[in-house]
mmCIF file of C-alpha atoms and ligand atoms in Angstrom:
data_model
loop_
_atom_site.group_PDB
_atom_site.id
_atom_site.type_symbol
_atom_site.label_atom_id
_atom_site.label_comp_id
_atom_site.label_asym_id
_atom_site.label_seq_id
_atom_site.Cartn_x
_atom_site.Cartn_y
_atom_site.Cartn_z
ATOM 1 C CA UNK A 25 3.388 -17.915 35.763
ATOM 2 C CA UNK A 26 5.808 -17.910 33.012
ATOM 3 C CA UNK A 27 4.432 -16.738 29.551
ATOM 4 C CA UNK A 28 6.805 -16.746 26.501
ATOM 5 C CA UNK A 29 7.400 -13.288 25.026
ATOM 6 C CA UNK A 30 6.051 -12.785 21.696
ATOM 7 C CA UNK A 31 9.900 -12.589 20.532
ATOM 8 C CA UNK A 32 10.485 -16.138 21.828
ATOM 9 C CA UNK A 33 7.464 -17.823 19.982
ATOM 10 C CA UNK A 34 8.492 -19.201 16.633
ATOM 11 C CA UNK A 35 6.303 -17.966 13.846
ATOM 12 C CA UNK A 36 5.044 -21.825 13.317
ATOM 13 C CA UNK A 37 3.267 -21.349 16.589
ATOM 14 C CA UNK A 38 1.560 -18.092 15.651
ATOM 15 C CA UNK A 39 -1.960 -18.722 14.075
ATOM 16 C CA UNK A 40 -2.373 -17.167 10.812
ATOM 17 C CA UNK A 41 -4.544 -14.008 11.305
ATOM 18 C CA UNK A 42 -7.242 -15.091 8.722
ATOM 19 C CA UNK A 43 -7.797 -18.309 11.252
ATOM 20 C CA UNK A 44 -7.687 -15.963 14.175
ATOM 21 C CA UNK A 45 -10.453 -13.626 12.377
ATOM 22 C CA UNK A 46 -12.337 -16.671 11.623
ATOM 23 C CA UNK A 47 -12.457 -17.675 15.047
ATOM 24 C CA UNK A 48 -13.392 -14.498 16.444
ATOM 25 C CA UNK A 49 -16.398 -14.222 14.064
ATOM 26 C CA UNK A 50 -17.242 -17.876 15.337
ATOM 27 C CA UNK A 51 -16.913 -16.851 19.412
ATOM 28 C CA UNK A 52 -19.003 -14.021 18.551
ATOM 29 C CA UNK A 53 -22.063 -15.949 17.141
ATOM 30 C CA UNK A 54 -21.442 -18.501 20.307
ATOM 31 C CA UNK A 55 -22.272 -18.321 23.835
ATOM 32 C CA UNK A 56 -19.239 -19.514 25.591
ATOM 33 C CA UNK A 57 -17.945 -17.901 28.822
ATOM 34 C CA UNK A 58 -14.391 -16.131 28.613
ATOM 35 C CA UNK A 59 -12.666 -18.458 30.737
ATOM 36 C CA UNK A 60 -13.896 -21.420 28.640
ATOM 37 C CA UNK A 61 -12.801 -19.982 25.340
ATOM 38 C CA UNK A 62 -9.279 -18.945 26.533
ATOM 39 C CA UNK A 63 -8.707 -22.142 27.849
ATOM 40 C CA UNK A 64 -9.256 -23.812 24.848
ATOM 41 C CA UNK A 65 -6.796 -21.713 23.076
ATOM 42 C CA UNK A 66 -2.868 -22.767 22.939
ATOM 43 C CA UNK A 67 -0.260 -20.414 23.662
ATOM 44 C CA UNK A 68 0.355 -19.383 20.111
ATOM 45 C CA UNK A 69 -3.459 -18.425 19.648
ATOM 46 C CA UNK A 70 -3.099 -16.455 22.780
ATOM 47 C CA UNK A 71 0.315 -14.738 21.577
ATOM 48 C CA UNK A 72 -1.771 -13.768 18.176
ATOM 49 C CA UNK A 73 -3.241 -10.267 19.663
ATOM 50 C CA UNK A 74 0.335 -9.464 21.028
ATOM 51 C CA UNK A 75 2.429 -10.174 17.820
ATOM 52 C CA UNK A 76 -0.172 -8.665 15.074
ATOM 53 C CA UNK A 77 -0.795 -5.060 15.065
ATOM 54 C CA UNK A 78 -4.512 -4.711 16.872
ATOM 55 C CA UNK A 79 -6.432 -3.435 14.047
ATOM 56 C CA UNK A 80 -9.852 -1.892 13.806
ATOM 57 C CA UNK A 81 -13.000 -2.851 11.918
ATOM 58 C CA UNK A 82 -14.044 -0.392 9.286
ATOM 59 C CA UNK A 83 -17.703 0.034 9.408
ATOM 60 C CA UNK A 84 -19.933 0.247 6.550
ATOM 61 C CA UNK A 85 -17.756 -1.002 3.500
ATOM 62 C CA UNK A 86 -19.404 -0.965 0.281
ATOM 63 C CA UNK A 87 -18.539 -3.738 -2.390
ATOM 64 C CA UNK A 88 -17.020 -2.325 -5.500
ATOM 65 C CA UNK A 89 -17.664 -3.143 -9.300
ATOM 66 C CA UNK A 90 -13.698 -2.851 -9.858
ATOM 67 C CA UNK A 91 -12.890 -5.600 -7.708
ATOM 68 C CA UNK A 92 -11.218 -8.691 -9.473
ATOM 69 C CA UNK A 93 -12.922 -12.046 -8.887
ATOM 70 C CA UNK A 94 -9.160 -13.731 -8.552
ATOM 71 C CA UNK A 95 -8.109 -15.442 -5.313
ATOM 72 C CA UNK A 96 -7.194 -13.181 -2.491
ATOM 73 C CA UNK A 97 -3.540 -13.449 -1.033
ATOM 74 C CA UNK A 98 -3.890 -14.376 2.474
ATOM 75 C CA UNK A 99 -3.325 -11.384 4.914
ATOM 76 C CA UNK A 100 -0.476 -13.427 6.595
ATOM 77 C CA UNK A 101 1.370 -13.138 3.454
ATOM 78 C CA UNK A 102 0.472 -9.607 2.433
ATOM 79 C CA UNK A 103 1.331 -8.492 5.898
ATOM 80 C CA UNK A 104 4.534 -10.143 6.426
ATOM 81 C CA UNK A 105 6.285 -9.785 3.121
ATOM 82 C CA UNK A 106 6.385 -5.740 2.477
ATOM 83 C CA UNK A 107 8.405 -3.374 0.925
ATOM 84 C CA UNK A 108 8.845 -0.436 3.229
ATOM 85 C CA UNK A 109 12.606 0.952 3.272
ATOM 86 C CA UNK A 110 11.892 3.324 5.970
ATOM 87 C CA UNK A 111 11.660 0.336 8.233
ATOM 88 C CA UNK A 112 14.095 -2.272 6.360
ATOM 89 C CA UNK A 113 15.233 -3.163 2.959
ATOM 90 C CA UNK A 114 14.431 -6.843 4.318
ATOM 91 C CA UNK A 115 10.786 -7.868 3.001
ATOM 92 C CA UNK A 116 10.361 -9.904 6.352
ATOM 93 C CA UNK A 117 11.260 -6.988 8.831
ATOM 94 C CA UNK A 118 8.683 -4.337 8.265
ATOM 95 C CA UNK A 119 6.002 -6.525 10.161
ATOM 96 C CA UNK A 120 8.181 -6.405 13.412
ATOM 97 C CA UNK A 121 9.864 -3.158 13.072
ATOM 98 C CA UNK A 122 6.759 -1.177 12.245
ATOM 99 C CA UNK A 123 4.850 -3.031 15.076
ATOM 100 C CA UNK A 124 4.758 -0.239 17.659
ATOM 101 C CA UNK A 125 4.879 2.769 14.796
ATOM 102 C CA UNK A 126 2.370 5.592 16.106
ATOM 103 C CA UNK A 127 -0.157 6.551 13.538
ATOM 104 C CA UNK A 128 -2.098 8.608 15.767
ATOM 105 C CA UNK A 129 -2.448 11.616 16.026
ATOM 106 C CA UNK A 130 -1.844 11.862 12.161
ATOM 107 C CA UNK A 131 -2.388 14.835 9.909
ATOM 108 C CA UNK A 132 -1.911 15.278 6.063
ATOM 109 C CA UNK A 133 -1.097 18.770 4.594
ATOM 110 C CA UNK A 134 -2.810 19.415 1.629
ATOM 111 C CA UNK A 135 -0.920 22.459 -0.167
ATOM 112 C CA UNK A 136 0.536 24.113 -3.380
ATOM 113 C CA UNK A 137 -1.774 24.827 -6.100
ATOM 114 C CA UNK A 138 -5.163 24.064 -4.727
ATOM 115 C CA UNK A 139 -7.843 26.606 -3.376
ATOM 116 C CA UNK A 140 -8.281 24.877 0.052
ATOM 117 C CA UNK A 141 -5.170 24.620 1.304
ATOM 118 C CA UNK A 142 -5.389 23.019 4.798
ATOM 119 C CA UNK A 143 -4.302 20.441 7.148
ATOM 120 C CA UNK A 144 -6.497 17.456 7.787
ATOM 121 C CA UNK A 145 -6.643 14.726 10.404
ATOM 122 C CA UNK A 146 -6.519 11.321 9.004
ATOM 123 C CA UNK A 147 -9.752 10.220 10.789
ATOM 124 C CA UNK A 148 -11.579 13.278 8.941
ATOM 125 C CA UNK A 149 -10.030 12.246 5.526
ATOM 126 C CA UNK A 150 -11.357 8.456 6.378
ATOM 127 C CA UNK A 151 -15.000 9.899 6.850
ATOM 128 C CA UNK A 152 -14.877 11.993 3.309
ATOM 129 C CA UNK A 153 -16.721 9.104 1.185
ATOM 130 C CA UNK A 154 -18.196 5.814 1.775
ATOM 131 C CA UNK A 155 -15.432 3.086 2.252
ATOM 132 C CA UNK A 156 -15.040 0.373 -0.346
ATOM 133 C CA UNK A 157 -13.430 -2.679 -0.631
ATOM 134 C CA UNK A 158 -11.461 -3.009 -3.806
ATOM 135 C CA UNK A 159 -9.899 -6.092 -4.574
ATOM 136 C CA UNK A 160 -7.131 -5.344 -6.654
ATOM 137 C CA UNK A 161 -3.816 -7.001 -7.998
ATOM 138 C CA UNK A 162 -0.839 -5.330 -6.918
ATOM 139 C CA UNK A 163 2.417 -5.861 -9.126
ATOM 140 C CA UNK A 164 6.064 -5.223 -7.277
ATOM 141 C CA UNK A 165 8.472 -3.936 -9.821
ATOM 142 C CA UNK A 166 10.612 -6.875 -8.263
ATOM 143 C CA UNK A 167 8.277 -9.674 -10.054
ATOM 144 C CA UNK A 168 5.809 -10.800 -7.228
ATOM 145 C CA UNK A 169 2.135 -9.710 -7.139
ATOM 146 C CA UNK A 170 -0.649 -10.087 -4.641
ATOM 147 C CA UNK A 171 -4.357 -9.818 -4.605
ATOM 148 C CA UNK A 172 -5.656 -7.752 -1.694
ATOM 149 C CA UNK A 173 -8.994 -6.485 -0.680
ATOM 150 C CA UNK A 174 -7.877 -2.823 -0.160
ATOM 151 C CA UNK A 175 -10.232 -0.427 2.011
ATOM 152 C CA UNK A 176 -10.699 3.170 0.899
ATOM 153 C CA UNK A 177 -12.241 5.346 -1.809
ATOM 154 C CA UNK A 178 -11.331 6.969 -5.049
ATOM 155 C CA UNK A 179 -8.527 9.575 -4.545
ATOM 156 C CA UNK A 180 -10.720 11.737 -6.730
ATOM 157 C CA UNK A 181 -13.066 12.237 -3.939
ATOM 158 C CA UNK A 182 -10.429 14.013 -1.795
ATOM 159 C CA UNK A 183 -9.209 15.983 -4.784
ATOM 160 C CA UNK A 184 -12.560 17.375 -5.544
ATOM 161 C CA UNK A 185 -13.087 18.443 -2.035
ATOM 162 C CA UNK A 186 -9.920 20.643 -1.807
ATOM 163 C CA UNK A 187 -10.520 22.346 -5.288
ATOM 164 C CA UNK A 188 -7.047 21.785 -7.000
ATOM 165 C CA UNK A 189 -6.291 25.029 -9.492
ATOM 166 C CA UNK A 190 -6.366 24.518 -13.227
ATOM 167 C CA UNK A 191 -2.583 24.825 -13.518
ATOM 168 C CA UNK A 192 -2.028 22.215 -11.116
ATOM 169 C CA UNK A 193 -1.153 19.063 -13.638
ATOM 170 C CA UNK A 194 0.636 16.728 -10.977
ATOM 171 C CA UNK A 195 0.405 15.879 -7.490
ATOM 172 C CA UNK A 196 3.030 14.849 -5.170
ATOM 173 C CA UNK A 197 2.620 12.532 -2.354
ATOM 174 C CA UNK A 198 5.101 12.713 0.691
ATOM 175 C CA UNK A 199 5.914 9.980 3.378
ATOM 176 C CA UNK A 200 6.367 10.654 6.709
ATOM 177 C CA UNK A 201 9.818 11.379 7.997
ATOM 178 C CA UNK A 202 10.537 10.110 11.308
ATOM 179 C CA UNK A 203 14.028 8.682 11.611
ATOM 180 C CA UNK A 204 13.659 8.060 15.530
ATOM 181 C CA UNK A 205 10.937 5.545 14.728
ATOM 182 C CA UNK A 206 11.793 4.410 11.283
ATOM 183 C CA UNK A 207 15.161 2.761 11.235
ATOM 184 C CA UNK A 208 15.513 2.605 7.436
ATOM 185 C CA UNK A 209 15.546 6.481 7.773
ATOM 186 C CA UNK A 210 18.912 6.411 9.687
ATOM 187 C CA UNK A 211 20.241 4.927 6.543
ATOM 188 C CA UNK A 212 21.060 6.372 3.286
ATOM 189 C CA UNK A 213 19.314 3.673 1.457
ATOM 190 C CA UNK A 214 17.001 5.871 -0.156
ATOM 191 C CA UNK A 215 16.453 9.765 -0.045
ATOM 192 C CA UNK A 216 14.068 10.711 2.770
ATOM 193 C CA UNK A 217 11.335 11.405 3.207
ATOM 194 C CA UNK A 218 9.853 8.965 0.205
ATOM 195 C CA UNK A 219 8.203 10.887 -2.383
ATOM 196 C CA UNK A 220 5.992 9.635 -5.076
ATOM 197 C CA UNK A 221 3.897 11.399 -7.630
ATOM 198 C CA UNK A 222 1.080 11.047 -10.058
ATOM 199 C CA UNK A 223 -0.348 13.001 -13.233
ATOM 200 C CA UNK A 224 -3.338 14.884 -12.408
ATOM 201 C CA UNK A 225 -5.311 12.651 -14.716
ATOM 202 C CA UNK A 226 -3.973 9.491 -13.203
ATOM 203 C CA UNK A 227 -4.762 10.574 -9.899
ATOM 204 C CA UNK A 228 -8.392 11.529 -10.799
ATOM 205 C CA UNK A 229 -9.051 8.216 -12.388
ATOM 206 C CA UNK A 230 -11.463 6.266 -10.466
ATOM 207 C CA UNK A 231 -9.057 3.302 -10.102
ATOM 208 C CA UNK A 232 -6.606 5.090 -8.207
ATOM 209 C CA UNK A 233 -7.342 4.467 -4.336
ATOM 210 C CA UNK A 234 -7.107 6.453 -1.130
ATOM 211 C CA UNK A 235 -6.634 3.481 0.908
ATOM 212 C CA UNK A 236 -7.021 3.144 4.997
ATOM 213 C CA UNK A 237 -7.693 -0.409 5.140
ATOM 214 C CA UNK A 238 -7.561 -4.157 4.180
ATOM 215 C CA UNK A 239 -9.139 -7.173 4.637
ATOM 216 C CA UNK A 240 -12.072 -5.324 6.522
ATOM 217 C CA UNK A 241 -9.637 -3.606 9.004
ATOM 218 C CA UNK A 242 -7.596 -0.649 9.262
ATOM 219 C CA UNK A 243 -4.015 -1.299 7.352
ATOM 220 C CA UNK A 244 -1.386 -2.909 9.322
ATOM 221 C CA UNK A 245 1.638 -0.452 10.028
ATOM 222 C CA UNK A 246 3.780 -2.287 7.694
ATOM 223 C CA UNK A 247 1.272 -1.844 4.546
ATOM 224 C CA UNK A 248 1.235 1.730 4.923
ATOM 225 C CA UNK A 249 -0.773 2.935 7.996
ATOM 226 C CA UNK A 250 -2.750 5.188 8.441
ATOM 227 C CA UNK A 251 -2.912 6.210 4.639
ATOM 228 C CA UNK A 252 -1.556 5.227 1.410
ATOM 229 C CA UNK A 253 -2.403 5.224 -2.205
ATOM 230 C CA UNK A 254 -2.707 2.110 -4.405
ATOM 231 C CA UNK A 255 -2.308 2.659 -7.966
ATOM 232 C CA UNK A 256 -2.955 -0.669 -9.266
ATOM 233 C CA UNK A 257 -1.857 -0.484 -12.927
ATOM 234 C CA UNK A 258 1.415 1.021 -11.922
ATOM 235 C CA UNK A 259 4.213 -1.006 -10.118
ATOM 236 C CA UNK A 260 4.119 -1.038 -6.525
ATOM 237 C CA UNK A 261 6.629 1.667 -5.553
ATOM 238 C CA UNK A 262 4.160 4.098 -7.029
ATOM 239 C CA UNK A 263 1.847 3.488 -4.071
ATOM 240 C CA UNK A 264 3.211 5.385 -1.486
ATOM 241 C CA UNK A 265 2.631 4.547 2.190
ATOM 242 C CA UNK A 266 2.148 6.844 5.309
ATOM 243 C CA UNK A 267 1.185 9.769 3.594
ATOM 244 C CA UNK A 268 1.351 13.127 5.404
ATOM 245 C CA UNK A 269 1.541 15.808 2.528
ATOM 246 C CA UNK A 270 -0.465 16.027 -0.625
ATOM 247 C CA UNK A 271 1.136 18.737 -2.904
ATOM 248 C CA UNK A 272 -0.677 19.955 -6.126
ATOM 249 C CA UNK A 273 2.005 21.399 -8.593
ATOM 250 C CA UNK A 274 2.346 22.193 -12.149
ATOM 251 C CA UNK A 275 6.098 20.402 -12.330
ATOM 252 C CA UNK A 276 6.360 16.709 -12.863
ATOM 253 C CA UNK A 277 7.594 15.335 -9.319
ATOM 254 C CA UNK A 278 10.734 13.876 -8.959
ATOM 255 C CA UNK A 279 9.794 10.512 -7.275
ATOM 256 C CA UNK A 280 12.316 8.692 -4.876
ATOM 257 C CA UNK A 281 13.062 6.064 -6.864
ATOM 258 C CA UNK A 282 13.479 7.552 -10.152
ATOM 259 C CA UNK A 283 15.887 10.063 -8.417
ATOM 260 C CA UNK A 284 17.817 7.101 -7.051
ATOM 261 C CA UNK A 285 18.274 5.155 -10.407
ATOM 262 C CA UNK A 286 16.703 7.312 -12.957
ATOM 263 C CA UNK A 287 17.748 4.635 -15.858
ATOM 264 C CA UNK A 288 15.634 1.612 -13.850
ATOM 265 C CA UNK A 289 12.619 3.703 -12.435
ATOM 266 C CA UNK A 290 10.757 6.189 -14.671
ATOM 267 C CA UNK A 291 7.834 8.475 -13.590
ATOM 268 C CA UNK A 292 5.181 6.539 -15.013
ATOM 269 C CA UNK A 293 6.237 2.975 -13.949
ATOM 270 C CA UNK A 294 3.223 1.314 -15.565
ATOM 271 C CA UNK A 295 2.711 -2.306 -15.326
ATOM 272 C CA UNK A 296 4.253 -3.323 -18.756
ATOM 273 C CA UNK A 297 5.492 -7.050 -19.612
ATOM 274 C CA UNK A 298 7.140 -5.532 -22.927
ATOM 275 C CA UNK A 299 9.474 -3.034 -21.297
ATOM 276 C CA UNK A 300 12.248 -4.932 -19.117
ATOM 277 C CA UNK A 301 13.642 -3.444 -16.349
ATOM 278 C CA UNK A 302 17.246 -3.043 -17.179
ATOM 279 C CA UNK A 303 18.410 -6.070 -14.976
ATOM 280 C CA UNK A 304 15.546 -8.289 -15.495
ATOM 281 C CA UNK A 305 12.626 -9.182 -17.628
ATOM 282 C CA UNK A 306 9.023 -7.915 -16.580
ATOM 283 C CA UNK A 307 7.000 -10.555 -18.360
ATOM 284 C CA UNK A 308 6.170 -12.773 -15.605
ATOM 285 C CA UNK A 309 5.297 -12.588 -12.129
ATOM 286 C CA UNK A 310 5.170 -14.686 -9.167
ATOM 287 C CA UNK A 311 1.722 -14.480 -6.972
ATOM 288 C CA UNK A 312 3.033 -14.844 -3.234
ATOM 289 C CA UNK A 313 2.053 -18.524 -2.179
ATOM 290 C CA UNK A 314 2.130 -20.089 -5.681
ATOM 291 C CA UNK A 315 5.225 -21.807 -7.283
ATOM 292 C CA UNK A 316 4.658 -21.186 -11.007
ATOM 293 C CA UNK A 317 4.763 -17.903 -12.708
ATOM 294 C CA UNK A 318 2.103 -16.329 -14.541
ATOM 295 C CA UNK A 319 2.460 -13.923 -17.451
ATOM 296 C CA UNK A 320 2.466 -10.224 -16.759
ATOM 297 C CA UNK A 321 -0.381 -8.161 -17.942
ATOM 298 C CA UNK A 322 -0.507 -4.840 -19.850
ATOM 299 C CA UNK A 323 -1.386 -2.267 -17.105
ATOM 300 C CA UNK A 324 -1.561 -5.251 -14.732
ATOM 301 C CA UNK A 325 -4.638 -5.737 -16.465
ATOM 302 C CA UNK A 326 -6.490 -2.569 -16.078
ATOM 303 C CA UNK A 327 -7.065 -1.673 -19.758
ATOM 304 C CA UNK A 328 -9.385 0.995 -18.613
ATOM 305 C CA UNK A 329 -6.395 3.349 -18.157
ATOM 306 C CA UNK A 330 -4.874 2.681 -21.631
ATOM 307 C CA UNK A 331 -6.500 5.951 -22.844
ATOM 308 C CA UNK A 332 -4.452 7.967 -20.504
ATOM 309 C CA UNK A 333 -1.395 7.146 -22.393
ATOM 310 C CA UNK A 334 -2.665 7.113 -26.012
ATOM 311 C CA UNK A 335 0.102 8.767 -28.388
ATOM 312 C CA UNK A 336 2.597 8.261 -25.617
ATOM 313 C CA UNK A 337 5.581 5.975 -26.024
ATOM 314 C CA UNK A 338 5.797 3.885 -23.307
ATOM 315 C CA UNK A 339 9.103 2.543 -23.766
ATOM 316 C CA UNK A 340 10.307 5.935 -23.386
ATOM 317 C CA UNK A 341 7.969 7.096 -20.624
ATOM 318 C CA UNK A 342 8.698 3.812 -18.698
HETATM 319 N N1 LIG B 429 6.964 4.970 1.986
HETATM 320 C C1 LIG B 429 7.070 3.852 1.332
HETATM 321 N N2 LIG B 429 6.211 3.538 0.533
HETATM 322 C C2 LIG B 429 6.222 2.322 -0.303
HETATM 323 C C3 LIG B 429 7.448 1.612 -0.559
HETATM 324 C C4 LIG B 429 8.490 2.259 0.681
HETATM 325 O O1 LIG B 429 9.579 1.760 0.553
HETATM 326 N N3 LIG B 429 8.374 3.421 1.437
HETATM 327 N N4 LIG B 429 7.624 0.469 -1.157
HETATM 328 C C5 LIG B 429 6.803 0.475 -2.404
HETATM 329 C C6 LIG B 429 6.825 -0.796 -2.979
HETATM 330 S S1 LIG B 429 8.298 -1.175 -3.918
HETATM 331 C C7 LIG B 429 5.926 -1.925 -2.959
HETATM 332 S S2 LIG B 429 5.956 -3.006 -3.657
HETATM 333 C C8 LIG B 429 4.540 -1.494 -2.087
HETATM 334 C C9 LIG B 429 4.424 -2.769 -1.253
HETATM 335 O O2 LIG B 429 3.232 -2.328 -0.680
HETATM 336 P P1 LIG B 429 2.916 -3.737 0.472
HETATM 337 O O3 LIG B 429 4.033 -3.740 1.330
HETATM 338 O O4 LIG B 429 1.522 -3.070 1.213
HETATM 339 O O5 LIG B 429 2.586 -4.844 -0.182
HETATM 340 O O6 LIG B 429 4.780 -0.256 -1.485
HETATM 341 C C10 LIG B 429 5.401 0.920 -1.882
HETATM 342 N N5 LIG B 429 5.114 1.966 -1.107
HETATM 343 MO MO1 LIG B 430 7.823 -2.841 -5.182
#
């Protein structure tokens, strides 16, 4: 029998993941023989499990009071339009280029000014606290935004367990360095590995999320599997993907984007409609899947973080 390879199937034939998930739920509640359910599916539907990373359901997810009630952006948009320069600068490419990226075994090194320096397995990290669904707005510095049901727990849960020393004022997050499997790292488009940083009080804010899933399942590779952070009041690039090191320090980390273009990307990078990027306005944004732009909100609408920056000139500390 001749079966089309996934690469030969146009994306229009591929069922969106959301429909696939709904169908799976439906099938789970219905008594149909395996053969009958397969016979009822088109080729595109059969191709789905091959073309989308097989994700694992996260058990025991709790709701969170931090969630927005805004309309959730479909998973097919969120997982097919990604900034992930380790794979490609083309936002449509990480979905396919990261498909076979291995995220197990995976360890995260905790070091620097911290009492419990250690190397942790990602599966152990995921069990450190109860997973929550956090439906957050996420705003890329380039002017698009999404609403995503992330899965994880407050970064503070991990920070408290590893016991930072009082002199640690910042945390530096480092992404994996794996040029053999990350084609973008074989180019000089950014300095590798990708580094991001937060001030300790930002990292400890309950909104800052240590994230290992979305839409109820483990993260798709292109969205930062197996472990990333999500800092919803900051531009998307602060939310580093595929983290292998969490380093506690008394010095402000030099984040990759700040190093590459210091006049364009600062350390703070709080979402701020009043401070334009040197090459474009930040006043508005386009939600993926929508036509009309909407106004961008200060701190992306997360006003509860404002006190972290009281007395600071946010035009200077952009
Ligand atoms: N390691 C790594 N993390 C990264 C990036 C990257 O290129 N490499 N891009 C950032 C940018 S610019 C954005 S907007 C978000 C996008 O996250 P998403 O693809 O899950 O929407 O990831 C951020 N984290
Ligand atoms: Mo971004």
